[in-house]
CSV table of C-alpha atoms in Angstrom, one decimal:
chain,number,residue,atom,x,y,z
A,156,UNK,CA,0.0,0.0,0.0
A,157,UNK,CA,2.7,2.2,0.8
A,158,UNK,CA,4.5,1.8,-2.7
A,159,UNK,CA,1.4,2.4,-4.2
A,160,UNK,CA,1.2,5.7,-2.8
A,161,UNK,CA,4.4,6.5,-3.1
A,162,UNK,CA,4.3,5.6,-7.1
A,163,UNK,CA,0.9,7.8,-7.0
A,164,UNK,CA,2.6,10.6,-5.7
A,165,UNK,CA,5.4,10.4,-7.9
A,166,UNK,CA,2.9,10.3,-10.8
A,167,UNK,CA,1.0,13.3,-9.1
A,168,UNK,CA,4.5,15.0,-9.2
A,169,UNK,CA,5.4,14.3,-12.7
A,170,UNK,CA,1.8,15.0,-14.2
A,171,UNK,CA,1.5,17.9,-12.2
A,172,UNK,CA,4.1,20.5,-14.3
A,173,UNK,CA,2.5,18.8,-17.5
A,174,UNK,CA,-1.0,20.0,-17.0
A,175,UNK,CA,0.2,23.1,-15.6
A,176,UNK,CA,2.1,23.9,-19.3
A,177,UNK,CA,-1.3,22.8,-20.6
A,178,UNK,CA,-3.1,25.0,-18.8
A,179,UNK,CA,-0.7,27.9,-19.5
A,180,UNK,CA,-1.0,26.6,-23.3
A,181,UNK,CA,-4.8,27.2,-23.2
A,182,UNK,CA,-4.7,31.1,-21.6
A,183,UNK,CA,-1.6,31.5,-24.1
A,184,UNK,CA,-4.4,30.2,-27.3
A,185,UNK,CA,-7.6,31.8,-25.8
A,186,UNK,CA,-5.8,35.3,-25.6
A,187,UNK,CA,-4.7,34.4,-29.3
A,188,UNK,CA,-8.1,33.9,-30.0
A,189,UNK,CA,-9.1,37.3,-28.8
A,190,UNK,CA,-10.1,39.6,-31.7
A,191,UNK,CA,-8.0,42.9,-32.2
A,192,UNK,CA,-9.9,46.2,-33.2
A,193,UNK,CA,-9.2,45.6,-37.0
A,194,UNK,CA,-10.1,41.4,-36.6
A,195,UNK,CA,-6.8,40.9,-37.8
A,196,UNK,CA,-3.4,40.6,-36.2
A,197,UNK,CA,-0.6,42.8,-37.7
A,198,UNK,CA,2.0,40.0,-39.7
A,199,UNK,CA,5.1,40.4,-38.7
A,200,UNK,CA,6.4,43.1,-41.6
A,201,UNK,CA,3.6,45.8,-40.7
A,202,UNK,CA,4.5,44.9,-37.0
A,203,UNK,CA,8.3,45.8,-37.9
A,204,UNK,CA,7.4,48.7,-39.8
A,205,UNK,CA,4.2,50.7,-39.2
A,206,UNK,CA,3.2,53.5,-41.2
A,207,UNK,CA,2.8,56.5,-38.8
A,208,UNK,CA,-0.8,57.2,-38.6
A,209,UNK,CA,-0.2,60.6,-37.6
A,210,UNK,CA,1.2,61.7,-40.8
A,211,UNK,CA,0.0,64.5,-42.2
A,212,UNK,CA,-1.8,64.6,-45.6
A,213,UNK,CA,-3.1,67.3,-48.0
A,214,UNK,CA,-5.5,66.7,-51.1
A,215,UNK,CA,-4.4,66.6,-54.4
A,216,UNK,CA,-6.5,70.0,-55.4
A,217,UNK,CA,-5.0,71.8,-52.6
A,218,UNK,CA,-1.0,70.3,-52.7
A,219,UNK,CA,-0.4,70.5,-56.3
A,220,UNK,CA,-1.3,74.7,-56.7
A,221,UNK,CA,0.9,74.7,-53.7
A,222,UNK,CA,3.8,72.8,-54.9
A,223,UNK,CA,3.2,74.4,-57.9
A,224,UNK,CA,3.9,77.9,-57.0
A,225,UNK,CA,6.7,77.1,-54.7
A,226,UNK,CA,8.6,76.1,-57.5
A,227,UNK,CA,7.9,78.6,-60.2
A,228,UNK,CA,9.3,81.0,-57.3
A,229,UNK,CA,11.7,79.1,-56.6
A,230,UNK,CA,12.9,79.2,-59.9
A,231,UNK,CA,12.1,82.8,-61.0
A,232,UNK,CA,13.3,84.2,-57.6
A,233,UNK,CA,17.1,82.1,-58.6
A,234,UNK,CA,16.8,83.5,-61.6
A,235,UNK,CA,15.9,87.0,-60.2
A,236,UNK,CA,19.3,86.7,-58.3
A,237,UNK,CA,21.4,85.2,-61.0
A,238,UNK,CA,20.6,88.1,-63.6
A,239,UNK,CA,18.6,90.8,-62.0
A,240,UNK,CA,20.4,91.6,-59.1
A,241,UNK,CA,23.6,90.4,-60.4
A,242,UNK,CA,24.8,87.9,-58.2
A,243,UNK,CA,26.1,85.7,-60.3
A,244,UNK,CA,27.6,82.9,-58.0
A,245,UNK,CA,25.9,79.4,-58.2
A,246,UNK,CA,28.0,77.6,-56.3
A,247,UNK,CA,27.6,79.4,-53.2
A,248,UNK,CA,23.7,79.7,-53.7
A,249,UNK,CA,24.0,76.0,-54.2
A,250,UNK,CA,26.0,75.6,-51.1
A,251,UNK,CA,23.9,77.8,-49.2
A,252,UNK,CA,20.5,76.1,-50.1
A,253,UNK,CA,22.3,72.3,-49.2
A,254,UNK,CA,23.5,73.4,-46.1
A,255,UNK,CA,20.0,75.0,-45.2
A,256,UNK,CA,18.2,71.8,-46.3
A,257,UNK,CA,20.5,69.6,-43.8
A,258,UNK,CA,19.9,71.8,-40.7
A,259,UNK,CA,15.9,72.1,-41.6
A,260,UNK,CA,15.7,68.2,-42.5
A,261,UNK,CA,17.3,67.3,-39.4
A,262,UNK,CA,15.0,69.8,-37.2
A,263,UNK,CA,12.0,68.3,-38.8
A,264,UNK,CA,13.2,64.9,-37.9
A,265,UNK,CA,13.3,66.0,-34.3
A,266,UNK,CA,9.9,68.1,-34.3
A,267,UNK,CA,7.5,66.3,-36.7
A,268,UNK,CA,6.9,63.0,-38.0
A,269,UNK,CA,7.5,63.9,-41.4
A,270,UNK,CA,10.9,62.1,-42.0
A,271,UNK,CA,9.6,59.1,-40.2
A,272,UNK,CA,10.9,57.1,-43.3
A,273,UNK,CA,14.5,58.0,-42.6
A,274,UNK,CA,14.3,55.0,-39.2
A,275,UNK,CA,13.1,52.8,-42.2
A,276,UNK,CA,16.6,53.4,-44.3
A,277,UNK,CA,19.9,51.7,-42.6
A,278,UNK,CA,22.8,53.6,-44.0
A,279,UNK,CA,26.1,51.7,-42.9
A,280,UNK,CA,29.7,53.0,-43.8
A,281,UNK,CA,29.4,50.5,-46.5
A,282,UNK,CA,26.2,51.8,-48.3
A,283,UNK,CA,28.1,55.1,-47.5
A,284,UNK,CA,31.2,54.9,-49.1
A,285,UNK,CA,29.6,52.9,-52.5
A,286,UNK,CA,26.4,54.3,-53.3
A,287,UNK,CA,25.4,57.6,-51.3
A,288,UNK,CA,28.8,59.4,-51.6
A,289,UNK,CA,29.0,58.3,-55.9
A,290,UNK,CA,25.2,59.7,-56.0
A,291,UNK,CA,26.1,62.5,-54.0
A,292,UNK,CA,29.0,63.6,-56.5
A,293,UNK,CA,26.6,63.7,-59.8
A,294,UNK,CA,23.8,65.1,-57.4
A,295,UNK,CA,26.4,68.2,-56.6
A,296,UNK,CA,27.4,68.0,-60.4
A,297,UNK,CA,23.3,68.2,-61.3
A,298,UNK,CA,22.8,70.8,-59.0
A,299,UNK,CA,26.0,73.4,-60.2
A,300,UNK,CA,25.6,72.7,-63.7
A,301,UNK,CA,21.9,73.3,-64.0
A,302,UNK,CA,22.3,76.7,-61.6
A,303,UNK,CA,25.1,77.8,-63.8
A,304,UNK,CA,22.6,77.8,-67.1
A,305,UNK,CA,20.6,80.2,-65.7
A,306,UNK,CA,23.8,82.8,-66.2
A,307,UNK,CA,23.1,82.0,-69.8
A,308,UNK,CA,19.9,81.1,-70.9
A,309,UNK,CA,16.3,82.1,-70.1
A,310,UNK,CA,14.0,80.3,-67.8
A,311,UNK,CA,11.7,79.1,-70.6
A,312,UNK,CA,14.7,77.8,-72.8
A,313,UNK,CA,15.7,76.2,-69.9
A,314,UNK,CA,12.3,74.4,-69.2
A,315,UNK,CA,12.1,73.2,-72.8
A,316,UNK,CA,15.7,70.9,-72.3
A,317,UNK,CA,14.5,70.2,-69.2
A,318,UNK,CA,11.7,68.2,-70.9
A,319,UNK,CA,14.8,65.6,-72.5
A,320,UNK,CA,15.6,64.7,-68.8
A,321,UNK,CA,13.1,61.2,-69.6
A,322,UNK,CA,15.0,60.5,-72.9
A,323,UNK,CA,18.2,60.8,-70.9
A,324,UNK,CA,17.1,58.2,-68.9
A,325,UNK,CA,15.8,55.9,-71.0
A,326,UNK,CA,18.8,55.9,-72.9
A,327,UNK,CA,21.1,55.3,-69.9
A,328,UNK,CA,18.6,52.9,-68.7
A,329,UNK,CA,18.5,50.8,-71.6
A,330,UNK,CA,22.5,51.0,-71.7
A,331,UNK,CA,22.5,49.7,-68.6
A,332,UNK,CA,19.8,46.9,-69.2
A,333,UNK,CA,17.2,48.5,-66.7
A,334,UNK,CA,14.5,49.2,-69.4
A,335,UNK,CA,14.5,46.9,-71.8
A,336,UNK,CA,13.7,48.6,-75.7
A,337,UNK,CA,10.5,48.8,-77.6
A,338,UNK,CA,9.2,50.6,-80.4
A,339,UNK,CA,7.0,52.7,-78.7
A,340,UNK,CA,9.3,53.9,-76.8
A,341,UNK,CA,11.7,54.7,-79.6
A,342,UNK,CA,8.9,56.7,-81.4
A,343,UNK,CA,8.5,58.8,-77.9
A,344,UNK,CA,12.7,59.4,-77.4
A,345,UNK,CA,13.2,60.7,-81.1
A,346,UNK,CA,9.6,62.8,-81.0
A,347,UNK,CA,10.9,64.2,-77.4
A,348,UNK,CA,14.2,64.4,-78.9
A,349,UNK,CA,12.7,66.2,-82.0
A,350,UNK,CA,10.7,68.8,-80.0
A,351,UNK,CA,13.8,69.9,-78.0
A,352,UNK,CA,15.7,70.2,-81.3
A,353,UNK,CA,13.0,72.5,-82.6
A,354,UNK,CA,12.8,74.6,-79.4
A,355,UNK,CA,17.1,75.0,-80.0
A,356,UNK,CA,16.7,75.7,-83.4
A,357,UNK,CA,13.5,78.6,-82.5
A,358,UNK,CA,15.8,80.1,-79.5
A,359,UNK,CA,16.6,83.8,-80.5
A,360,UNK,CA,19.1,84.4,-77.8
A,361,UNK,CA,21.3,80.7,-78.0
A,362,UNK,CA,24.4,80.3,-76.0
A,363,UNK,CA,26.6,77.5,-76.6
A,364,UNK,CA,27.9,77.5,-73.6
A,365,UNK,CA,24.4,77.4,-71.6
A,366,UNK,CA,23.5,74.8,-73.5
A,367,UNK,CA,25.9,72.1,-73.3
A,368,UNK,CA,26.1,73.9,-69.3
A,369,UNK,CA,22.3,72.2,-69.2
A,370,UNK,CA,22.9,69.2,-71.1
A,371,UNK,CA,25.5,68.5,-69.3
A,372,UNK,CA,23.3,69.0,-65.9
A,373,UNK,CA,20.6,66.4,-67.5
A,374,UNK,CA,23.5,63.6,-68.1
A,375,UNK,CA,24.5,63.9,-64.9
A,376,UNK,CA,20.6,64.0,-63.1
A,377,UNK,CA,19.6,61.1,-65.3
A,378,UNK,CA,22.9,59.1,-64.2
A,379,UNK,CA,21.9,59.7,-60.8
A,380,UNK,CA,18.5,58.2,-60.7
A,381,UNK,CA,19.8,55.3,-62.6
A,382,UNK,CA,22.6,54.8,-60.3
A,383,UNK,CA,20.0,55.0,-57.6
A,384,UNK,CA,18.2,52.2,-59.1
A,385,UNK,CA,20.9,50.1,-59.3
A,386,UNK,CA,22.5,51.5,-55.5
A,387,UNK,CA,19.8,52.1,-53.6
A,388,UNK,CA,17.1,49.0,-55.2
A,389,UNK,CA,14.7,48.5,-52.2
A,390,UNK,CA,15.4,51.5,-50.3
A,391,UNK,CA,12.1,53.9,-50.0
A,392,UNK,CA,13.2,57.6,-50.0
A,393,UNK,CA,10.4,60.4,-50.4
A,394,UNK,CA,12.4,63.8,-51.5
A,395,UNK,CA,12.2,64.8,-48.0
A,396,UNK,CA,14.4,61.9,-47.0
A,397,UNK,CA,16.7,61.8,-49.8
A,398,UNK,CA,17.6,65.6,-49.1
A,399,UNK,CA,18.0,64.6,-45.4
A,400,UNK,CA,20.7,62.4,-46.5
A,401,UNK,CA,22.5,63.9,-49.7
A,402,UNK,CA,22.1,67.8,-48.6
A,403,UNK,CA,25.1,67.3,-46.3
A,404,UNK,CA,27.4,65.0,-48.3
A,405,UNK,CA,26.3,67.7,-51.6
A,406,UNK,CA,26.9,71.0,-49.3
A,407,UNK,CA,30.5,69.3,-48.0
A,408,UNK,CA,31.5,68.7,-51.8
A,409,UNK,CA,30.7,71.8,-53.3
A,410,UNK,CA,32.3,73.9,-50.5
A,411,UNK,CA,35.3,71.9,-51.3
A,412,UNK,CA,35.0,73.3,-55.1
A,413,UNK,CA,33.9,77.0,-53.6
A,414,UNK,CA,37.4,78.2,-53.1
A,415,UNK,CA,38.2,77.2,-56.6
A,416,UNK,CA,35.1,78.3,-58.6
A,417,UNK,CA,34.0,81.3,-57.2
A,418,UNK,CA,36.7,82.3,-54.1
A,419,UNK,CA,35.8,85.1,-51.5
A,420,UNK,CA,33.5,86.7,-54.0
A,421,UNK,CA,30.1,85.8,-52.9
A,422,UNK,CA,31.1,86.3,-49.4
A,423,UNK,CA,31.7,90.1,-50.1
A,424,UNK,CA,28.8,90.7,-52.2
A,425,UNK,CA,25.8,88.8,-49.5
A,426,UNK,CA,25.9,92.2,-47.5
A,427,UNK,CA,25.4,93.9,-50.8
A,428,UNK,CA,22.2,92.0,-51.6
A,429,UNK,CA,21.5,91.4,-47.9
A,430,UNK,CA,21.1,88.1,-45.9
A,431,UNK,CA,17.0,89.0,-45.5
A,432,UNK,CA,17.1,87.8,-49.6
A,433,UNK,CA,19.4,84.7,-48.9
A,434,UNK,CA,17.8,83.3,-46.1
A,435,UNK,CA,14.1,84.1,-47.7
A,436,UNK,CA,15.2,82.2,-51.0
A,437,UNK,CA,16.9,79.1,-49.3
A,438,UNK,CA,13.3,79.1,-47.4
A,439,UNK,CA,11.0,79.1,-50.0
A,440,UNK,CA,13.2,76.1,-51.4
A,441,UNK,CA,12.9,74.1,-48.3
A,442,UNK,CA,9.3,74.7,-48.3
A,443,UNK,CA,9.1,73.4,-51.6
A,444,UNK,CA,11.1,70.0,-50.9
A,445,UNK,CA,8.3,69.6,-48.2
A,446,UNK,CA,5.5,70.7,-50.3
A,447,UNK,CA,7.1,67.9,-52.3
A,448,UNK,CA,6.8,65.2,-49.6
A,449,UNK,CA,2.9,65.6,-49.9
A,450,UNK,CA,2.6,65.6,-53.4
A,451,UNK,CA,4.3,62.2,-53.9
A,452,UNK,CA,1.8,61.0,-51.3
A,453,UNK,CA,-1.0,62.3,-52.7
A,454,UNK,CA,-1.1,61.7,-56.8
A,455,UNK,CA,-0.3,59.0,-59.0
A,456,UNK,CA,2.6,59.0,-61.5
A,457,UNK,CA,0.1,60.0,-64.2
A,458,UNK,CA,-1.0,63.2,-61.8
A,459,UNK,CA,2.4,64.1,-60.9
A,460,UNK,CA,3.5,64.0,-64.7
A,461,UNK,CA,0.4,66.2,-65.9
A,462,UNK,CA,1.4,68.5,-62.8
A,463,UNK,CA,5.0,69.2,-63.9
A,464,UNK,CA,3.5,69.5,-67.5
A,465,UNK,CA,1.4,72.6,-66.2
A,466,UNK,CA,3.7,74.2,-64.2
A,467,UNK,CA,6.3,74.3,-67.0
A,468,UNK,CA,3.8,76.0,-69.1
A,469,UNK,CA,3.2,78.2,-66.2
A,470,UNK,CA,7.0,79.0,-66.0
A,471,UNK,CA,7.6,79.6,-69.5
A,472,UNK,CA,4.6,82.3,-69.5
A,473,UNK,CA,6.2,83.9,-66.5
A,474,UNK,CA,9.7,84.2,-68.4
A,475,UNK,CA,8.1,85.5,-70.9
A,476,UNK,CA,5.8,88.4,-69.0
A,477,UNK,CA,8.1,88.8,-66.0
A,478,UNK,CA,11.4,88.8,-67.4
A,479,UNK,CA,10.9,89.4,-71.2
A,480,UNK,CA,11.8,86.3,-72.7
A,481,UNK,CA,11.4,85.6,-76.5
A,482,UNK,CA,9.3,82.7,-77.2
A,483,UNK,CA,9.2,82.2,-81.0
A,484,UNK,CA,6.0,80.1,-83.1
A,485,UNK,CA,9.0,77.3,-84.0
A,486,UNK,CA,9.8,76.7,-80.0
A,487,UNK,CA,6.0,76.5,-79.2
A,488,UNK,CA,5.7,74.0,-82.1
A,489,UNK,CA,8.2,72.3,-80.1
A,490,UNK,CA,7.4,72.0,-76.9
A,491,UNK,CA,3.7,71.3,-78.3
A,492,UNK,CA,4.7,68.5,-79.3
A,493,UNK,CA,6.9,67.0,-76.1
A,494,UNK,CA,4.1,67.8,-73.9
A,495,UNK,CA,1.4,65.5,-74.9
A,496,UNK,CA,4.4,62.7,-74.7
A,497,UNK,CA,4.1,63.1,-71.0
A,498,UNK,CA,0.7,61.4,-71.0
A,499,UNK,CA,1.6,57.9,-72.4
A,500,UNK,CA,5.4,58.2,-70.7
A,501,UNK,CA,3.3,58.1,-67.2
A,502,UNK,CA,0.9,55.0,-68.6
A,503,UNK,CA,3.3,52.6,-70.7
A,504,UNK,CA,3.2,49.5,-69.0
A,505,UNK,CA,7.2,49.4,-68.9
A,506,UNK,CA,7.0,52.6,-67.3
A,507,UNK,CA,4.6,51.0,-64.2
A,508,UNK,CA,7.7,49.6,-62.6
A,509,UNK,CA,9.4,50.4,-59.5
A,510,UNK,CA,12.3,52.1,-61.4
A,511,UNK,CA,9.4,54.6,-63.4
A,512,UNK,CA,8.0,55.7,-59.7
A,513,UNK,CA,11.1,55.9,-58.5
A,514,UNK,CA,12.2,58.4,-61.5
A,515,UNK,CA,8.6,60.2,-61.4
A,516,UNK,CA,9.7,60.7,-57.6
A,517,UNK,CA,12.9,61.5,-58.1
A,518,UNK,CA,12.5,63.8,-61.2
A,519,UNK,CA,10.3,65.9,-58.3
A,520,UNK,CA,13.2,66.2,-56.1
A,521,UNK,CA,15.4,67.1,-59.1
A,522,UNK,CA,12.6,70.1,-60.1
A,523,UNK,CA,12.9,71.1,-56.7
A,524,UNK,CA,16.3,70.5,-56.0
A,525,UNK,CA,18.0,71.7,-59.3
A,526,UNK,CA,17.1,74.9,-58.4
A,527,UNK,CA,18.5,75.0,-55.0
């Protein structure tokens, strides 16, 4: 009798932690069980990464007139600088705007939520060294080249290259194997390519220099968002977040090339013009990389591509009453016939891939940024 109780109690011990894991199983399953607010667990990737609810958004009626007078000021008010007031020094502007951008970007990152996305992006001294600093030398290339054509050609001529910025990166995309070729999209590069020559041939006051000054500035702006296709595949940047990351590695290389451009000029002449005028320009440009930030988040490709359309138009009539630009019938011919092209470039079906976004998005951080 004793070793019977004895082997009892033994089993009692042994079967005793066993139905306590079972009972713990059963809570653990019941509160499984339990239905959240949505009915639906997170999976594990939205647990990783949320998307901040508290994100601000604007309409598409109300962010595009925004972003769209932001950067026609932008623009004219550069241009204003560059030719009406005489201070003729795009480096330094250039400088001056980047090194603006990385101080506002990285006090919006403490005070707001709207560069959230930057916790999403892991840059380590790897991705550093081999695909933000190489991106970051044709983005400071982009952005010098382009202000310097403003010293030589007008705002509307420089619109109308502007518009061979997709051709550029077709054909560096296709060179590269990115994009593969098709016939419709050789009709659209030589009828873009067409309308630009038309608008260089109708151009009353041509410069040689500007020119191949803005050409060069495309090259370099469509090697970048190819090499940001190939570098960066898989990161998710919204304007915003790419200036947060390239304003400082852009403002650091051009003041490097300051002293050997443009010297201690610029610094004499900012009392002459004022620094009221400096920091209200480098302002309006900030605004406009936010006003940016909402845009993307709020239209499609094709809406952000009739958008751009429009406000060209828009800054070609204001070169034209507000700073007297010639516009001749053979340049409007021209650039008639480039800006329908924008309609079937934003719906091709080759053009619905992650690299085509990523160009619409980065072509509106170029727009905004070219004219820092």
């Amino acid at each position: 009798m004793s070793a019977q109780t004895s082997a009892t109690s033994e089993k009692d011990f042994i079967m005793s932690p066993l139905n306590h894991n079972d009972e713990e199983r059963q809570q653990m399953l019941q509160v499984s069980e339990k239905p959240s607010e949505g009915d639906v667990l997170p999976s594990p990737v939205s647990s990783a990464a949320p998307k901040p609810a508290g994100k601000p958004k604007l309409s598409t009626t109300v962010i595009i007139p925004i972003w769209i007078v932001l950067s026609s000021s932008v623009i004219i008010y550069n241009n204003y600088l560059y030719n009406t007031m005489q201070f003729r020094f795009p480096v330094f502007l250039v400088t001056w705007h980047l090194t603006f951008a990385a101080i506002g970007t990285r006090v919006l990152q403490r005070t707001t939520n709207l560069l959230d996305g930057a916790k999403e992006v892991n840059i380590s001294k790897d991705v550093f060294l081999r695909s933000i600093l190489p991106i970051g030398l044709l983005f400071s290339a982009s952005l010098i080249l382009s202000n310097t054509a403003y010293l030589y050609l007008s705002v509307a001529y420089i619109q109308m290259l502007k518009a061979f910025t997709p051709v550029a990166i077709l054909l560096i995309s296709w060179t590269f194997r990115i994009q593969e070729p098709s016939k419709k999209l050789a009709v659209i590069v030589f009828m873009i390519s067409s309308g630009v020559a038309l608008a260089s041939k109708g151009e009353l006051k041509f410069n040689l220099i500007g020119f191949l000054t803005q050409a060069a500035a495309v090259a370099f702006e469509a090697s970048r968002l190819v090499m940001i296709q190939i570098l960066l595949h898989g990161m998710k940047m919204d304007p915003l977040v790419s200036l947060h990351y390239y304003a400082p590695v852009c403002a650091l290389i051009n003041l490097a090339i300051l002293p050997f451009t443009e010297g201690l000029a610029p610094f004499m002449e900012v009392m002459r013009i004022g620094p009221l005028i400096l920091l209200s320009n480098a302002m309006v440009a900030f605004m406009l990389n936010v006003a940016a930030v909402f845009l993307v988040s709020a239209g499609s490709g094709l809406v952000l591509t009739l958008a751009g359309v429009f406000k060209d138009i828009l800054l070609i009539t204001g070169s034209v009453l507000i700073f007297g630009s010639s516009i001749t019938p053979l340049q409007i011919i021209g650039m008639s016939s480039i800006s329908p092209l924008n309609r079937p470039y934003a719906t091709l079906p080759s053009f619905s891939s992650p690299f085509a976004l990523q160009c619409r998005i980065s072509n509106i951080a170029t727009d905004v940024n070219s004219v820092l």
